[in-house]
mmCIF file of C-alpha atoms in Angstrom:
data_model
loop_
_atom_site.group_PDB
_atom_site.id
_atom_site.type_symbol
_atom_site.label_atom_id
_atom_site.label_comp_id
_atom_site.label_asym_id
_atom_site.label_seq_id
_atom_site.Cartn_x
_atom_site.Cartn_y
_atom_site.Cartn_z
ATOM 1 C CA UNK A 1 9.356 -4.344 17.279
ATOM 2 C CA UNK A 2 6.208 -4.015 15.057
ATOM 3 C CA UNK A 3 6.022 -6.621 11.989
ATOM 4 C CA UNK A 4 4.102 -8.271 9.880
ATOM 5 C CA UNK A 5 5.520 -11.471 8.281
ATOM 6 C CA UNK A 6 3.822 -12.861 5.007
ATOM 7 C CA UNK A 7 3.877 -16.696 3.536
ATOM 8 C CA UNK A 8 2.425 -19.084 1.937
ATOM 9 C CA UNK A 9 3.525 -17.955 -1.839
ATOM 10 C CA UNK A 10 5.071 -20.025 -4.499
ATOM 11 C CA UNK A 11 3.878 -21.471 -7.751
ATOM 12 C CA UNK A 12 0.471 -22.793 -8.506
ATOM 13 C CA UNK A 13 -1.616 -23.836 -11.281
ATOM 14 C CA UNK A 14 -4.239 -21.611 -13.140
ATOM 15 C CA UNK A 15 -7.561 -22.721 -11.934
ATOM 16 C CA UNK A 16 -6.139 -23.950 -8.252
ATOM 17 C CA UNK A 17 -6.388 -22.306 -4.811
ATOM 18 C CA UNK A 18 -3.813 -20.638 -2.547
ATOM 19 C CA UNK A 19 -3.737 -18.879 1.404
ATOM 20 C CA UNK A 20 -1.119 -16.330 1.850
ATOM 21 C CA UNK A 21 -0.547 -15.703 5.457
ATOM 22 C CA UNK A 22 0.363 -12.407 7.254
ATOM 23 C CA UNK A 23 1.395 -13.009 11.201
ATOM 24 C CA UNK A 24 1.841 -10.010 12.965
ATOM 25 C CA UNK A 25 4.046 -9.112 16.666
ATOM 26 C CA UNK A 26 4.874 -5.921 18.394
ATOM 27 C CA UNK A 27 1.346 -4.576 18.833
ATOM 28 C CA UNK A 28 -2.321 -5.792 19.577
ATOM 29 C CA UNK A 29 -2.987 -7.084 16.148
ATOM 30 C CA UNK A 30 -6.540 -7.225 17.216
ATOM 31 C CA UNK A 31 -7.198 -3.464 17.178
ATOM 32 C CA UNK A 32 -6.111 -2.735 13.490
ATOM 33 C CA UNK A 33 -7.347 -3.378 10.368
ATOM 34 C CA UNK A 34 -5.039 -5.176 7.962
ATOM 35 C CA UNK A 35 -5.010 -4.687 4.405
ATOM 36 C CA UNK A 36 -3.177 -6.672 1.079
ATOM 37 C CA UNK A 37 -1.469 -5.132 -1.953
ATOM 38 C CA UNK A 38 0.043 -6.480 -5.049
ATOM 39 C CA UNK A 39 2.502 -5.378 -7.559
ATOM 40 C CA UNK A 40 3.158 -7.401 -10.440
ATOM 41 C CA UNK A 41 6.462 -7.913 -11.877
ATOM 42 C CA UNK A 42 7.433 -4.451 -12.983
ATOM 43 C CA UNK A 43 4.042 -2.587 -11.800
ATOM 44 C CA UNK A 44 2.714 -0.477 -9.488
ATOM 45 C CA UNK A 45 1.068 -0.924 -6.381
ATOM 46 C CA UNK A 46 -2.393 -2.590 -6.317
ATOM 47 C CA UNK A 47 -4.877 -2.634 -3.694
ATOM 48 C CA UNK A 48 -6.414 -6.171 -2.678
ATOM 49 C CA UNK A 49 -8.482 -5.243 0.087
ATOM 50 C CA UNK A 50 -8.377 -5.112 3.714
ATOM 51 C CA UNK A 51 -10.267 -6.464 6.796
ATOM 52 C CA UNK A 52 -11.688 -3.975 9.201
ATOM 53 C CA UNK A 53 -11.035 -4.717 12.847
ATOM 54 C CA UNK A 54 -13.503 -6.411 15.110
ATOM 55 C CA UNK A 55 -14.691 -3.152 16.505
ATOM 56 C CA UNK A 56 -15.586 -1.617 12.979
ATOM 57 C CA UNK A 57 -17.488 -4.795 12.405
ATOM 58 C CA UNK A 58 -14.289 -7.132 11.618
ATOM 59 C CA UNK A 59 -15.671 -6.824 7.931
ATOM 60 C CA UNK A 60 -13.417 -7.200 4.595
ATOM 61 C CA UNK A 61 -13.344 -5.068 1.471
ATOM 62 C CA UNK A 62 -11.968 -6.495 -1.938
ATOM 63 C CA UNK A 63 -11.177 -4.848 -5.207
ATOM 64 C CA UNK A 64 -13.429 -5.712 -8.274
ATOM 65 C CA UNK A 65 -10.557 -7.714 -9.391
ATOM 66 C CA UNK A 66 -10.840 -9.540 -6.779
ATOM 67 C CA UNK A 67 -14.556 -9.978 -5.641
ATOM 68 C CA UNK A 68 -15.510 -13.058 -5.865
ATOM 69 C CA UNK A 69 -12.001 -15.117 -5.981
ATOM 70 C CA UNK A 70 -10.166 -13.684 -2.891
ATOM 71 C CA UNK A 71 -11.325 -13.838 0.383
ATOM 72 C CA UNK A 72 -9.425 -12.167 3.453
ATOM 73 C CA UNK A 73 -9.813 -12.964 7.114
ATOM 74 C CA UNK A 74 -8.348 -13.364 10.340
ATOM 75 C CA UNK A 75 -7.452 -14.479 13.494
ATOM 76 C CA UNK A 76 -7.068 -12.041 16.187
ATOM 77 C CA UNK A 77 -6.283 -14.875 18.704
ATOM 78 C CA UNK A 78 -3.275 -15.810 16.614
ATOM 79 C CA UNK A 79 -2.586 -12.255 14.953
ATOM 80 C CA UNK A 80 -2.723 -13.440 11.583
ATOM 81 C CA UNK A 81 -4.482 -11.873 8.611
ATOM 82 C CA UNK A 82 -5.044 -14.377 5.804
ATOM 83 C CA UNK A 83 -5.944 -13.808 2.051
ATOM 84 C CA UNK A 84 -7.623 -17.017 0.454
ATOM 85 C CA UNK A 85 -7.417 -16.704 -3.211
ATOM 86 C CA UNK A 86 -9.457 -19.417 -5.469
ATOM 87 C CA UNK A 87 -9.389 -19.604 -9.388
ATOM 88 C CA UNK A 88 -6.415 -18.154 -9.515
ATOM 89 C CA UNK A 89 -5.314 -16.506 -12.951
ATOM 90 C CA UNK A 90 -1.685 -15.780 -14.458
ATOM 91 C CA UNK A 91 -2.358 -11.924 -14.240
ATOM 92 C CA UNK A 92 -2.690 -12.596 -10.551
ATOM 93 C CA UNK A 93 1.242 -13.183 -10.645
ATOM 94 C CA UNK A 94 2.756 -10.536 -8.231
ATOM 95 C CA UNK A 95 4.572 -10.522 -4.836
ATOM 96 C CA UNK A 96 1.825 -9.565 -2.580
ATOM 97 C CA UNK A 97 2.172 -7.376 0.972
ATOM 98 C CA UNK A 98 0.623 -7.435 3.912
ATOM 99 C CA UNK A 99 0.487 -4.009 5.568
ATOM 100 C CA UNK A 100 -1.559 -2.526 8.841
ATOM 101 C CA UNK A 101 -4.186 -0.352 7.546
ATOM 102 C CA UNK A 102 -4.714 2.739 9.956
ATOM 103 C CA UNK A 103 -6.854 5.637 8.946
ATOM 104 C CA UNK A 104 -6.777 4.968 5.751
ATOM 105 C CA UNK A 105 -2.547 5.179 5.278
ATOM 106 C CA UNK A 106 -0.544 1.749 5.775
ATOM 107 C CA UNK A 107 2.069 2.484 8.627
ATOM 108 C CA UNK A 108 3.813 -1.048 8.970
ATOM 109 C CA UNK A 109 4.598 -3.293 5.849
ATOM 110 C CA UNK A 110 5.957 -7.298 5.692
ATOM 111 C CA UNK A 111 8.796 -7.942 3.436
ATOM 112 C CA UNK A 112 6.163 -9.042 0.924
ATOM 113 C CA UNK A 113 5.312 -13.184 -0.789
ATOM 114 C CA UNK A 114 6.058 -14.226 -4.067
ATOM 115 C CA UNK A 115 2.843 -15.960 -5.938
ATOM 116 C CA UNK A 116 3.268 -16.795 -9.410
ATOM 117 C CA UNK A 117 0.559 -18.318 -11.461
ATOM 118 C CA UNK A 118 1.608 -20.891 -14.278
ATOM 119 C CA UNK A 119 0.821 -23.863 -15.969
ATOM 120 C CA UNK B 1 -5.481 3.443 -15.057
ATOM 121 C CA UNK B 2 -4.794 4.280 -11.660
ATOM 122 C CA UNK B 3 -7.354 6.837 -9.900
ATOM 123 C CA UNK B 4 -4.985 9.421 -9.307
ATOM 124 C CA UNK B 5 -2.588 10.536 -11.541
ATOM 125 C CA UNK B 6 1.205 10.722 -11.010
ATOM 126 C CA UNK B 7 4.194 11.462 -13.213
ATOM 127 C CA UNK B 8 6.098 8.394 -14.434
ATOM 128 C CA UNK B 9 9.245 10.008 -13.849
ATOM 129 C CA UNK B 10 10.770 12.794 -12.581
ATOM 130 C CA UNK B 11 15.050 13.769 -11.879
ATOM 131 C CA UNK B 12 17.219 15.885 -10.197
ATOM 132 C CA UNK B 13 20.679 16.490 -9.265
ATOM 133 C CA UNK B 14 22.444 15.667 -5.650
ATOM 134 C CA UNK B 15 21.280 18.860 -3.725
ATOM 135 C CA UNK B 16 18.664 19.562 -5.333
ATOM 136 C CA UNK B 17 14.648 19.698 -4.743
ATOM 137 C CA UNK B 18 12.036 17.844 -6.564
ATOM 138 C CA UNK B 19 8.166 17.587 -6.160
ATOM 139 C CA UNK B 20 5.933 15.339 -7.270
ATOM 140 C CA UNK B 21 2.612 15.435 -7.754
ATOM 141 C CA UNK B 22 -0.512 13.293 -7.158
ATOM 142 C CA UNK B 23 -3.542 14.305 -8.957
ATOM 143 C CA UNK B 24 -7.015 13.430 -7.971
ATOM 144 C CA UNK B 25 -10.841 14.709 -7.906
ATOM 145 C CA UNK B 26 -12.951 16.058 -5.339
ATOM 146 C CA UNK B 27 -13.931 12.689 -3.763
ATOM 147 C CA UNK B 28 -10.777 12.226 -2.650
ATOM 148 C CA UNK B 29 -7.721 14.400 -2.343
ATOM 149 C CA UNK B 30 -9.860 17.285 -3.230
ATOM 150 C CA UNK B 31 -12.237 17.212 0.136
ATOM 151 C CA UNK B 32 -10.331 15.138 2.570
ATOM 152 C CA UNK B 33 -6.583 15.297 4.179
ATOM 153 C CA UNK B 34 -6.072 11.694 4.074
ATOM 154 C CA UNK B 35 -2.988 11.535 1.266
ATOM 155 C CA UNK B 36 -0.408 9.418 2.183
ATOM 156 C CA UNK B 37 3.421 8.369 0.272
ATOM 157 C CA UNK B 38 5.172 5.491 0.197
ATOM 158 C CA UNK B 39 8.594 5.070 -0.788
ATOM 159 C CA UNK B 40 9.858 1.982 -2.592
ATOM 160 C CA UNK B 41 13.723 0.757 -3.111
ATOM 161 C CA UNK B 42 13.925 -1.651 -5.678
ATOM 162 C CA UNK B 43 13.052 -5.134 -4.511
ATOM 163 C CA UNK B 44 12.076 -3.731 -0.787
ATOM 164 C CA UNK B 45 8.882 -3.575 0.625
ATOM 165 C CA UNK B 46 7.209 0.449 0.307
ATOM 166 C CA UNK B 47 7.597 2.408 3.757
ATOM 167 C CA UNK B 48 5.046 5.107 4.245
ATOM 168 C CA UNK B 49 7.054 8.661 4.699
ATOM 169 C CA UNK B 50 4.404 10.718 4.558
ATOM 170 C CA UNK B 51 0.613 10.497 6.444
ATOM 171 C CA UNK B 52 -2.515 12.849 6.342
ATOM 172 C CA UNK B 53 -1.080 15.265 3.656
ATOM 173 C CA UNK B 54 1.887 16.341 5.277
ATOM 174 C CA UNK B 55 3.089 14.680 8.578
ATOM 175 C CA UNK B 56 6.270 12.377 9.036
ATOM 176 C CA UNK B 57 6.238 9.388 10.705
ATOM 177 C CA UNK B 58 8.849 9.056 13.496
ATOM 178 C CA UNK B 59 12.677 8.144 11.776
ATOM 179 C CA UNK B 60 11.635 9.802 8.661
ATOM 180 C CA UNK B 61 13.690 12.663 7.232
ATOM 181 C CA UNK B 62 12.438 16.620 7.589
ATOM 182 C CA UNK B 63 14.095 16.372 3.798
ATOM 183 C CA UNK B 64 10.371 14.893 2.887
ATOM 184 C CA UNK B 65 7.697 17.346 3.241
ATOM 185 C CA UNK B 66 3.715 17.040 1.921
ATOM 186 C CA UNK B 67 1.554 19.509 0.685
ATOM 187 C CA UNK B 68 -2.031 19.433 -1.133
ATOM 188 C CA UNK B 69 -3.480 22.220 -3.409
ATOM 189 C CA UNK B 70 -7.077 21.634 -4.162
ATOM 190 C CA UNK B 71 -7.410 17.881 -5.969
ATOM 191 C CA UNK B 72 -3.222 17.579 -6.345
ATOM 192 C CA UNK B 73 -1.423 16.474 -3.512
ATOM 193 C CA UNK B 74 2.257 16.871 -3.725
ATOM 194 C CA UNK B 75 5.658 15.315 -2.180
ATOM 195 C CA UNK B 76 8.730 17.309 -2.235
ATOM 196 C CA UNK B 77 11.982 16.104 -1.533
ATOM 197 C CA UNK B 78 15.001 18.889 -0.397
ATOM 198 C CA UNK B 79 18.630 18.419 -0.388
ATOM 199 C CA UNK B 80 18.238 15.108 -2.928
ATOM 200 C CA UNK B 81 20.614 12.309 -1.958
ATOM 201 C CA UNK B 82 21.755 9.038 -3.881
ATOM 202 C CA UNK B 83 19.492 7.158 -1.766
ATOM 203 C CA UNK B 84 16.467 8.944 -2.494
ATOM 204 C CA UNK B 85 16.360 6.909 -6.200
ATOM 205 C CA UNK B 86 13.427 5.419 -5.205
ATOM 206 C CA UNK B 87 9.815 4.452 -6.793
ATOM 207 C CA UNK B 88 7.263 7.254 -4.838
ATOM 208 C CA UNK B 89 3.446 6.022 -4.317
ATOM 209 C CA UNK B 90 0.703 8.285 -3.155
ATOM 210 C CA UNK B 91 -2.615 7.254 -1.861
ATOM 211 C CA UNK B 92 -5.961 8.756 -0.568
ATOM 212 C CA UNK B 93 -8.936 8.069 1.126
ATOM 213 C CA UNK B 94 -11.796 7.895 -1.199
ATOM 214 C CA UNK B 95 -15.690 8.697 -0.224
ATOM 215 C CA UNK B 96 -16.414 7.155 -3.636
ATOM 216 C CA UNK B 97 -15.884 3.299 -2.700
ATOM 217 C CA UNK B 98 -16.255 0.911 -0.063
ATOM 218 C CA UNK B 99 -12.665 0.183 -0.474
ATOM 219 C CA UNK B 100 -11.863 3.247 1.018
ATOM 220 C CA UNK B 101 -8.636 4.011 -0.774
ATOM 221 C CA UNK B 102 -7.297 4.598 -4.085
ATOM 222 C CA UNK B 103 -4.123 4.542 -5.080
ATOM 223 C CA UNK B 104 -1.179 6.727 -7.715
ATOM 224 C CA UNK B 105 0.509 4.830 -10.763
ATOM 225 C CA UNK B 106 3.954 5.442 -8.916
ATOM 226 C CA UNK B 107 6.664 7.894 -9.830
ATOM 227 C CA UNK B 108 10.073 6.900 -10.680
ATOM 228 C CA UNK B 109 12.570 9.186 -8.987
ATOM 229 C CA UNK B 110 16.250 9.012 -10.883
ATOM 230 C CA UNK B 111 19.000 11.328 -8.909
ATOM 231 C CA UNK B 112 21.536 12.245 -11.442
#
């Protein structure tokens, strides 16, 4: 079965760090790129950014609000995707999802990690 | 302000058919047939039901069909069910930024 399993979310400072996880099974992680979205409480969808596959240069996009704090990588060894988000901020609050990003559509989605930013 | 532009919220009866639409420009539903929607149950994870304008992935119902007119894109839903209350997401490919993608506000589908 093809999934993708987020963690790492829970309650953190404003100011601190935090590395969301997204393991993957069921395919060969290594040939897709992999891409994060948010939705705040009560909000839409928001695109993070994704990471391109080795192939297409294994290279990671981020939104401009974003650039600069988050960082997303991965392991293809492991078939994990990770987002690494510094100076976090309380309008960062949202669950965030973990989704395989294939010609430009996300086919396969993870159940989705709850961060919430708060003092 | 999300880069393309969908009703909040549209309704119909059990039975029924409903479309919505997903407004955009030239640089991206416009010129290319990369428009995809999600569907989102309250507290679930979105699921992708419709890819590259108009094709269903595999387990998804006939019921959801896609369509694109010049810059709108549009999802219709036939024969609307109870279970089709749903929030409805579309998103295209963009030319205008690396990030490739941009995405609809969402569209709040209430079956009466």
């Amino acid at each position: 079965e093809v999934q993708l399993v987020e963690s790492g979310g829970g309650l953190v400072q404003p100011g601190r760090s935090l590395t969301l996880s997204c393991t993957a099974s069921g395919f060969t992680f290594g040939d897709y790129a992999l891409s994060w979205v948010r939705q705040a409480p009560g909000k839409g969808l928001e695109w993070v950014g994704f990471i391109r596959s080795k192939i297409n240069g294994g290279t990671p996009e981020n939104a401009a609000s974003v650039k600069g704090r988050f960082i997303i990588s991965r392991d293809d060894s492991n078939s994990i995707a990770y987002l690494h988000m510094n100076s976090l901020k309380t309008e960062d609050t949202a669950m965030y999802y973990c989704a395989r990003y294939h010609f430009y559509s996300m086919d396969v989605w993870g159940k989705g990690t709850t961060v919430t930013v708060s003092s | 302000q999300s880069a393309l532009t969908q009703p909040a919220s549209v309704s119909g009866s059990p039975g029924q058919s409903i479309t919505i639409s997903c407004t955009g420009t030239s640089s991206d539903v416009g010129d290319y047939n990369y428009v995809s929607w999600y569907q989102q149950h309250p507290g679930k994870a979105p699921t992708l039901i419709i890819y590259d304008v108009s094709n269903r992935p595999s387990g998804v119902s006939n019921r959801f069909s896609g369509s694109k007119s010049g810059n709108t894109a549009s999802l219709t839903i036939s024969g609307l069910q109870a279970e089709d209350e749903a929030d409805y997401y579309c998103i295209s490919y963009t030319s205008s930024s690396t990030l490739e993608v941009v995405f609809g506000g969402g569209t709040k589908l209430t079956v009466l």
